Amino acid sequence: MPASTAPQSSYDVAIIGAGVVGCAIARRLTLDGARVVVLEKALDVLDGASKGNSAILHTGFDAPPGSLEQACIAAGYGEYLQIAKALGLPVLRTGAMVLAWTPEQEEQLPALIEKAHLNGVEDVAPLTRAQILEREPHLSPQVRAGFEIPGEYLIDPWASAHAYILQALANGAELFRGTEVLAGVYEDGWRLKTTGGPVAAAHVVNCAGLYGDLVDDRLLGEKSFTIRPRKGQFLVFDKAASDLVSTTILPVPTKTTKGVVVCRTVFGNVLVGPTAEDQESRTDASTDREALERLRRKGIEMLPELSDCEVTTAYAGLRPACEKQDYQIAHHSARSYVTVGAIRSTGLSSALGIARHVAGLLQLSRDALADPAIPLVDRLSDYHPRDWQEKDNGGIVCHCELVTRREIERVLSGPMPPATLQGLKRRTRAMMGRCQGFYCTAEIAEITGDRLQVPIGHDDA
Amino acid sequence: MMMREASCTVAVVGGGTAGLALARELKRLDAGSVVVLEREAQAGGTPRHCGHYPFGILEYNRLMKGPDYARRNWEEAETAGVEIRTGTSVTKLLPGGSLEVVDNEGVYRLNAERVVLCTGVRESSRPQRFVGGDRPLGVITTGALQSSVYLKGIRPFERPVIFGSELVSFSSLQTCAHLGIKPVAMVEEEERIRARGVFTPYLWLKHVPLHVGVSNPRILGRERVEALEFTDHKGRARRIETDGIIISGRFRPEAALLHRSHLEVDGGTGGPAVDQYGRCSDPAYFSAGNLLRPAETSSWCHAEAREIAIGIAADLRQPSKSESVELHIKDNRISFVMPQSLCLTGGRAGMSNVYLGLNMPVDAKLAAYSSGRLLWSQRLRSRPVRRITIPVAKLLDAGPDGPVELTLED
């Protein structure tokens, strides 16, 4: 499965970057009738900012009213719920609660509720301490007050983006992975120089996430913002912890961060995080012991019984924040170029909304596909039927996450096979469970063989 | 759609050493139909991927390698009439002895008169040990290394660092030697190696430097492991170039099923709370082997499982009314006690030992009291990860008339 043969033909749109935003835009423009090519520098999709987040579909109740971010979240949220069923994407309506733990935080609650109402999230309502503890009896009694946001959902962050790009591919779009855009010239259309050969496209959409400013600089010779990556570390607790909490628990945000969230995941775990650490590096998604131990303590403060729960894993994501407050989406119409930059932590919720916004900026005036193909992705939710419950699944390979051999084979021979083990994990959840590959590493190494670009091990032979 | 249903007298969850030995003993005692549910493609458990000696000396009077020992265990069980279902996972434990089971045909319900949990242990993973850094390929536990090497003939790296210094960490050295893989260091967070000191010369022999008392370990590498960084015992920043990390030891019970069930879990061991018969809080459930306490040798598990089988067979003939006393830890240097209660009726069957775990090295008198009366005591000089036992018979013979309190007296 080579990364690319040189893309030769001319496209309507070249999308740079296959994160959740690039995938959503590829889907939108393809469904609108455009010929789309997606160019991804990494060996696989979702390899940058989109690989680590809190997997919540937000209502946007706390976004700055009147901002582009708020508009995109609202539109993205609506469309997600509309298409989730058709695309086979799991959604779990858990609702969320913003909780105050100190008198100072409690004072801020009315203003936050008012902001939610301003953002059109009208079912946000205050909760007393007694109401909170009645709903979540395992919460620490230290909680003072809060409010609920009934419309917040848990989703599968990877399956969502995979579903977008797979639908684009099934309807004619092309994807080249391991293909970095090195330079470009605009003369009545773009001619891009990439590591996979030249690409010609009428329009370029820059969705390069953590590299958005650099791509602008490379192609436009200017940049209007500078990415300042903000690292967020997360701690994942084993499935038994999900008996302790059902609603997503949000803190009262401060000026700089939304704070540490405690929530379930659609995969049946409990997540505590993120941290918020500004850094220079665009690649350093490392975790550190001290931060993880702090998260664990923070989780236990809110949910004391977490102290008896096993940690499954830890990870870090990088949010492509910048020095400005809002998303940086700009149409350079004279050069048929759209920058989609600084899509911070809300990108998962807003991606479909951003895609509609970008389509509106480009005004491609093609005929929308009348009857687009809808490929299905495997549903990996712990709260929905799974492949292991079905006949002839080939047996369970990953026992912690109950991943079947059939599921693994299906993605390996599918339209967008994983290039790396990380890609396989995101598509199947294999090795993502409590044993972190203690049992299945060897078997997965054998099944994947040389079908990954970065093989797991090599044969003794 | 109706769920398929099946039934048996005893269902054993997990076909490792304990599960197979217990199942075979139950057949020998004519305890009815015995089914072993094993999720892997072959029964045998951990010894299957320990391609080294010594196994089987006490059980079979022979010196065997792990895979041969595992095969012998399942052959013995099968010959005795045990039904072994491989590729079969248990996904739920239900009250009264019902299991939700899944195999290639989908999900079914298995109703058993007694269920025995023998799901064993696994090593702590990297995240469970809070090892920071990047997340490259090439970080695996000893278990994963052994199954890669012995079962699949795959070599994951050439010059790894071994993280941990328990018996199993030395076993990973052997596994590496088997393939000509040359470990470049052994790294331990505690002040000394956790295995017995007699193993240290083995490191010299293999030219593997040992670093103890390290802190803040970080794994570095983009695609594959490139280095391990840590602070050494003198506070200096160190960096070892390496292409793999073997995360070894710190065994913990494979207790995911248990944690999501109705059964009582013991905070100390992380396994089920049991009496000396291995009986759980639901009397239809029993447990044996390393799920009870991390982690004993195969021989030990084999013998203990047979002891527990005898109790289960008796329980099937005549369920015993359990009058029992609890075992309470009264010194925080003791990390766990197993069993957590002693049944006072039913004779001498069941486990012959009570186990203790320690949090730190101890040099003191270990004593057991009941209602203020000394039942038993002994001098204890020991360290964590050692076998510490009290004979069950000694405690029972002393006639505890209330909770048994375990203390350390300096």
mmCIF file of C-alpha atoms in Angstrom, chain A residues 88-279:
data_model
loop_
_atom_site.group_PDB
_atom_site.id
_atom_site.type_symbol
_atom_site.label_atom_id
_atom_site.label_comp_id
_atom_site.label_asym_id
_atom_site.label_seq_id
_atom_site.Cartn_x
_atom_site.Cartn_y
_atom_site.Cartn_z
ATOM 1 C CA GLY A 88 -23.378 4.573 11.522
ATOM 2 C CA LEU A 89 -21.724 6.835 14.079
ATOM 3 C CA PRO A 90 -22.451 6.163 17.739
ATOM 4 C CA VAL A 91 -23.792 9.001 19.849
ATOM 5 C CA LEU A 92 -24.457 8.833 23.558
ATOM 6 C CA ARG A 93 -26.494 11.583 25.119
ATOM 7 C CA THR A 94 -25.036 11.948 28.572
ATOM 8 C CA GLY A 95 -25.588 15.655 29.076
ATOM 9 C CA ALA A 96 -23.071 17.702 31.005
ATOM 10 C CA MET A 97 -22.966 19.655 34.229
ATOM 11 C CA VAL A 98 -20.800 22.639 34.986
ATOM 12 C CA LEU A 99 -19.998 22.397 38.669
ATOM 13 C CA ALA A 100 -18.743 24.981 41.139
ATOM 14 C CA TRP A 101 -16.496 23.789 43.946
ATOM 15 C CA THR A 102 -15.720 27.150 45.558
ATOM 16 C CA PRO A 103 -17.803 30.251 46.432
ATOM 17 C CA GLU A 104 -15.932 32.209 43.733
ATOM 18 C CA GLN A 105 -16.863 29.666 41.096
ATOM 19 C CA GLU A 106 -20.440 29.624 42.325
ATOM 20 C CA GLU A 107 -20.688 33.378 41.744
ATOM 21 C CA GLN A 108 -19.846 32.896 38.085
ATOM 22 C CA LEU A 109 -22.629 30.419 37.373
ATOM 23 C CA PRO A 110 -25.445 32.878 36.521
ATOM 24 C CA ALA A 111 -23.305 34.652 33.921
ATOM 25 C CA LEU A 112 -22.372 31.311 32.333
ATOM 26 C CA ILE A 113 -26.030 30.293 32.151
ATOM 27 C CA GLU A 114 -26.884 33.598 30.544
ATOM 28 C CA LYS A 115 -24.098 33.110 28.002
ATOM 29 C CA ALA A 116 -25.459 29.656 27.140
ATOM 30 C CA HIS A 117 -28.886 31.143 26.535
ATOM 31 C CA LEU A 118 -27.334 33.855 24.366
ATOM 32 C CA ASN A 119 -25.718 31.068 22.345
ATOM 33 C CA GLY A 120 -29.137 29.568 21.749
ATOM 34 C CA VAL A 121 -28.642 26.630 24.103
ATOM 35 C CA GLU A 122 -31.865 27.292 25.916
ATOM 36 C CA ASP A 123 -32.273 24.108 27.931
ATOM 37 C CA VAL A 124 -29.338 25.032 30.169
ATOM 38 C CA ALA A 125 -30.736 25.253 33.712
ATOM 39 C CA PRO A 126 -29.337 25.667 37.227
ATOM 40 C CA LEU A 127 -28.911 22.716 39.585
ATOM 41 C CA THR A 128 -28.761 22.716 43.367
ATOM 42 C CA ARG A 129 -26.170 20.730 45.255
ATOM 43 C CA ALA A 130 -28.840 18.204 46.238
ATOM 44 C CA GLN A 131 -29.951 17.753 42.620
ATOM 45 C CA ILE A 132 -26.357 17.259 41.505
ATOM 46 C CA LEU A 133 -25.631 14.634 44.150
ATOM 47 C CA GLU A 134 -28.891 12.881 43.433
ATOM 48 C CA ARG A 135 -27.902 12.482 39.789
ATOM 49 C CA GLU A 136 -24.275 11.673 40.460
ATOM 50 C CA PRO A 137 -24.121 10.059 43.893
ATOM 51 C CA HIS A 138 -20.418 9.210 43.575
ATOM 52 C CA LEU A 139 -19.390 12.865 43.261
ATOM 53 C CA SER A 140 -17.584 14.423 46.176
ATOM 54 C CA PRO A 141 -20.036 16.159 48.548
ATOM 55 C CA GLN A 142 -17.712 19.180 48.359
ATOM 56 C CA VAL A 143 -19.629 20.291 45.269
ATOM 57 C CA ARG A 144 -21.602 23.506 45.832
ATOM 58 C CA ALA A 145 -23.852 24.174 42.860
ATOM 59 C CA GLY A 146 -23.938 24.008 39.095
ATOM 60 C CA PHE A 147 -26.020 23.887 35.955
ATOM 61 C CA GLU A 148 -26.874 21.279 33.384
ATOM 62 C CA ILE A 149 -26.412 21.221 29.633
ATOM 63 C CA PRO A 150 -28.640 18.317 28.617
ATOM 64 C CA GLY A 151 -27.630 18.369 24.951
ATOM 65 C CA GLU A 152 -23.960 17.367 25.255
ATOM 66 C CA TYR A 153 -23.073 14.028 23.677
ATOM 67 C CA LEU A 154 -20.207 11.570 23.700
ATOM 68 C CA ILE A 155 -18.982 10.510 20.264
ATOM 69 C CA ASP A 156 -16.181 8.523 18.670
ATOM 70 C CA PRO A 157 -13.710 11.206 17.553
ATOM 71 C CA TRP A 158 -11.854 8.969 15.123
ATOM 72 C CA ALA A 159 -14.790 7.130 13.585
ATOM 73 C CA SER A 160 -16.386 10.520 12.929
ATOM 74 C CA ALA A 161 -13.478 11.858 10.915
ATOM 75 C CA HIS A 162 -12.945 8.479 9.230
ATOM 76 C CA ALA A 163 -16.597 8.465 8.217
ATOM 77 C CA TYR A 164 -16.239 11.936 6.675
ATOM 78 C CA ILE A 165 -13.166 11.100 4.627
ATOM 79 C CA LEU A 166 -14.482 7.653 3.657
ATOM 80 C CA GLN A 167 -17.658 9.237 2.369
ATOM 81 C CA ALA A 168 -15.597 11.717 0.382
ATOM 82 C CA LEU A 169 -13.484 8.873 -1.062
ATOM 83 C CA ALA A 170 -16.529 6.754 -1.859
ATOM 84 C CA ASN A 171 -17.882 9.657 -3.900
ATOM 85 C CA GLY A 172 -14.800 10.392 -5.933
ATOM 86 C CA ALA A 173 -12.393 12.339 -3.749
ATOM 87 C CA GLU A 174 -8.779 11.240 -3.576
ATOM 88 C CA LEU A 175 -6.483 11.045 -0.587
ATOM 89 C CA PHE A 176 -2.693 11.037 -0.674
ATOM 90 C CA ARG A 177 -0.992 10.266 2.579
ATOM 91 C CA GLY A 178 2.682 10.753 3.276
ATOM 92 C CA THR A 179 2.429 13.704 0.921
ATOM 93 C CA GLU A 180 3.720 17.054 2.108
ATOM 94 C CA VAL A 181 3.051 20.257 0.228
ATOM 95 C CA LEU A 182 6.434 21.893 -0.318
ATOM 96 C CA ALA A 183 5.572 24.925 -2.434
ATOM 97 C CA GLY A 184 2.901 26.313 -4.698
ATOM 98 C CA VAL A 185 2.296 28.857 -7.407
ATOM 99 C CA TYR A 186 -0.996 30.542 -8.152
ATOM 100 C CA GLU A 187 -1.662 31.466 -11.772
ATOM 101 C CA ASP A 188 -5.338 31.192 -12.488
ATOM 102 C CA GLY A 189 -5.254 28.060 -10.373
ATOM 103 C CA TRP A 190 -2.807 26.393 -8.068
ATOM 104 C CA ARG A 191 0.159 24.270 -9.010
ATOM 105 C CA LEU A 192 1.447 22.588 -5.895
ATOM 106 C CA LYS A 193 4.765 20.891 -5.480
ATOM 107 C CA THR A 194 4.462 17.951 -3.097
ATOM 108 C CA THR A 195 6.665 15.121 -1.933
ATOM 109 C CA GLY A 196 4.388 12.887 -4.013
ATOM 110 C CA GLY A 197 4.669 14.941 -7.206
ATOM 111 C CA PRO A 198 2.851 17.954 -8.677
ATOM 112 C CA VAL A 199 -0.818 18.630 -7.985
ATOM 113 C CA ALA A 200 -2.973 21.083 -9.863
ATOM 114 C CA ALA A 201 -6.131 22.476 -8.312
ATOM 115 C CA ALA A 202 -8.319 25.501 -8.844
ATOM 116 C CA HIS A 203 -8.587 26.190 -5.109
ATOM 117 C CA VAL A 204 -6.566 25.395 -2.025
ATOM 118 C CA VAL A 205 -7.968 24.960 1.461
ATOM 119 C CA ASN A 206 -5.370 24.983 4.200
ATOM 120 C CA CYS A 207 -6.446 22.713 7.057
ATOM 121 C CA ALA A 208 -2.935 22.007 8.230
ATOM 122 C CA GLY A 209 -3.809 22.358 11.894
ATOM 123 C CA LEU A 210 -0.618 22.621 13.910
ATOM 124 C CA TYR A 211 1.201 23.699 10.737
ATOM 125 C CA GLY A 212 -1.509 26.050 9.442
ATOM 126 C CA ASP A 213 0.578 29.200 9.791
ATOM 127 C CA LEU A 214 3.587 27.566 8.126
ATOM 128 C CA VAL A 215 1.526 26.403 5.147
ATOM 129 C CA ASP A 216 0.119 29.914 4.741
ATOM 130 C CA ASP A 217 3.649 31.252 4.822
ATOM 131 C CA ARG A 218 4.782 28.673 2.288
ATOM 132 C CA LEU A 219 1.979 29.238 -0.217
ATOM 133 C CA LEU A 220 0.879 32.838 0.347
ATOM 134 C CA GLY A 221 4.195 34.219 1.485
ATOM 135 C CA GLU A 222 2.491 35.684 4.531
ATOM 136 C CA LYS A 223 0.797 34.587 7.708
ATOM 137 C CA SER A 224 -1.722 36.393 9.815
ATOM 138 C CA PHE A 225 -1.405 34.269 12.929
ATOM 139 C CA THR A 226 1.135 32.084 14.681
ATOM 140 C CA ILE A 227 0.253 28.670 16.026
ATOM 141 C CA ARG A 228 1.068 28.291 19.698
ATOM 142 C CA PRO A 229 0.427 24.613 20.419
ATOM 143 C CA ARG A 230 -1.334 23.954 23.692
ATOM 144 C CA LYS A 231 -0.750 20.496 25.031
ATOM 145 C CA GLY A 232 -3.491 18.657 26.857
ATOM 146 C CA GLN A 233 -2.684 15.474 28.745
ATOM 147 C CA PHE A 234 -5.421 13.004 29.568
ATOM 148 C CA LEU A 235 -5.713 10.057 31.896
ATOM 149 C CA VAL A 236 -8.050 7.204 30.967
ATOM 150 C CA PHE A 237 -9.546 4.965 33.642
ATOM 151 C CA ASP A 238 -10.725 1.425 33.087
ATOM 152 C CA LYS A 239 -14.299 0.563 32.262
ATOM 153 C CA ALA A 240 -15.305 -0.245 35.846
ATOM 154 C CA ALA A 241 -14.929 3.496 36.556
ATOM 155 C CA SER A 242 -17.816 4.264 34.231
ATOM 156 C CA ASP A 243 -20.181 3.008 36.935
ATOM 157 C CA LEU A 244 -19.140 6.058 38.966
ATOM 158 C CA VAL A 245 -20.302 8.819 36.654
ATOM 159 C CA SER A 246 -22.793 9.156 33.846
ATOM 160 C CA THR A 247 -22.884 12.877 33.065
ATOM 161 C CA THR A 248 -19.936 14.836 31.694
ATOM 162 C CA ILE A 249 -18.531 16.891 34.579
ATOM 163 C CA LEU A 250 -17.185 20.284 33.510
ATOM 164 C CA PRO A 251 -15.468 22.843 35.713
ATOM 165 C CA VAL A 252 -16.111 26.556 35.775
ATOM 166 C CA PRO A 253 -13.703 27.829 33.119
ATOM 167 C CA THR A 254 -10.967 30.309 33.888
ATOM 168 C CA LYS A 255 -9.665 32.960 31.506
ATOM 169 C CA THR A 256 -7.029 30.647 30.042
ATOM 170 C CA THR A 257 -8.543 27.187 30.124
ATOM 171 C CA LYS A 258 -11.756 25.269 30.195
ATOM 172 C CA GLY A 259 -10.227 23.215 32.984
ATOM 173 C CA VAL A 260 -10.211 19.541 33.800
ATOM 174 C CA VAL A 261 -13.176 17.505 32.593
ATOM 175 C CA VAL A 262 -14.305 14.174 33.978
ATOM 176 C CA CYS A 263 -16.390 12.242 31.515
ATOM 177 C CA ARG A 264 -17.149 8.836 30.174
ATOM 178 C CA THR A 265 -16.045 7.907 26.718
ATOM 179 C CA VAL A 266 -18.216 6.217 24.158
ATOM 180 C CA PHE A 267 -15.795 3.283 24.508
ATOM 181 C CA GLY A 268 -16.852 2.758 28.124
ATOM 182 C CA ASN A 269 -13.899 4.348 29.938
ATOM 183 C CA VAL A 270 -13.660 7.417 32.107
ATOM 184 C CA LEU A 271 -11.492 10.295 30.990
ATOM 185 C CA VAL A 272 -9.869 12.928 33.189
ATOM 186 C CA GLY A 273 -8.175 15.863 31.507
ATOM 187 C CA PRO A 274 -6.889 17.863 29.792
ATOM 188 C CA THR A 275 -4.038 19.880 31.135
ATOM 189 C CA ALA A 276 -3.306 23.128 29.291
ATOM 190 C CA GLU A 277 0.381 23.654 28.607
ATOM 191 C CA ASP A 278 1.566 26.217 26.072
ATOM 192 C CA GLN A 279 4.640 25.091 24.209
#
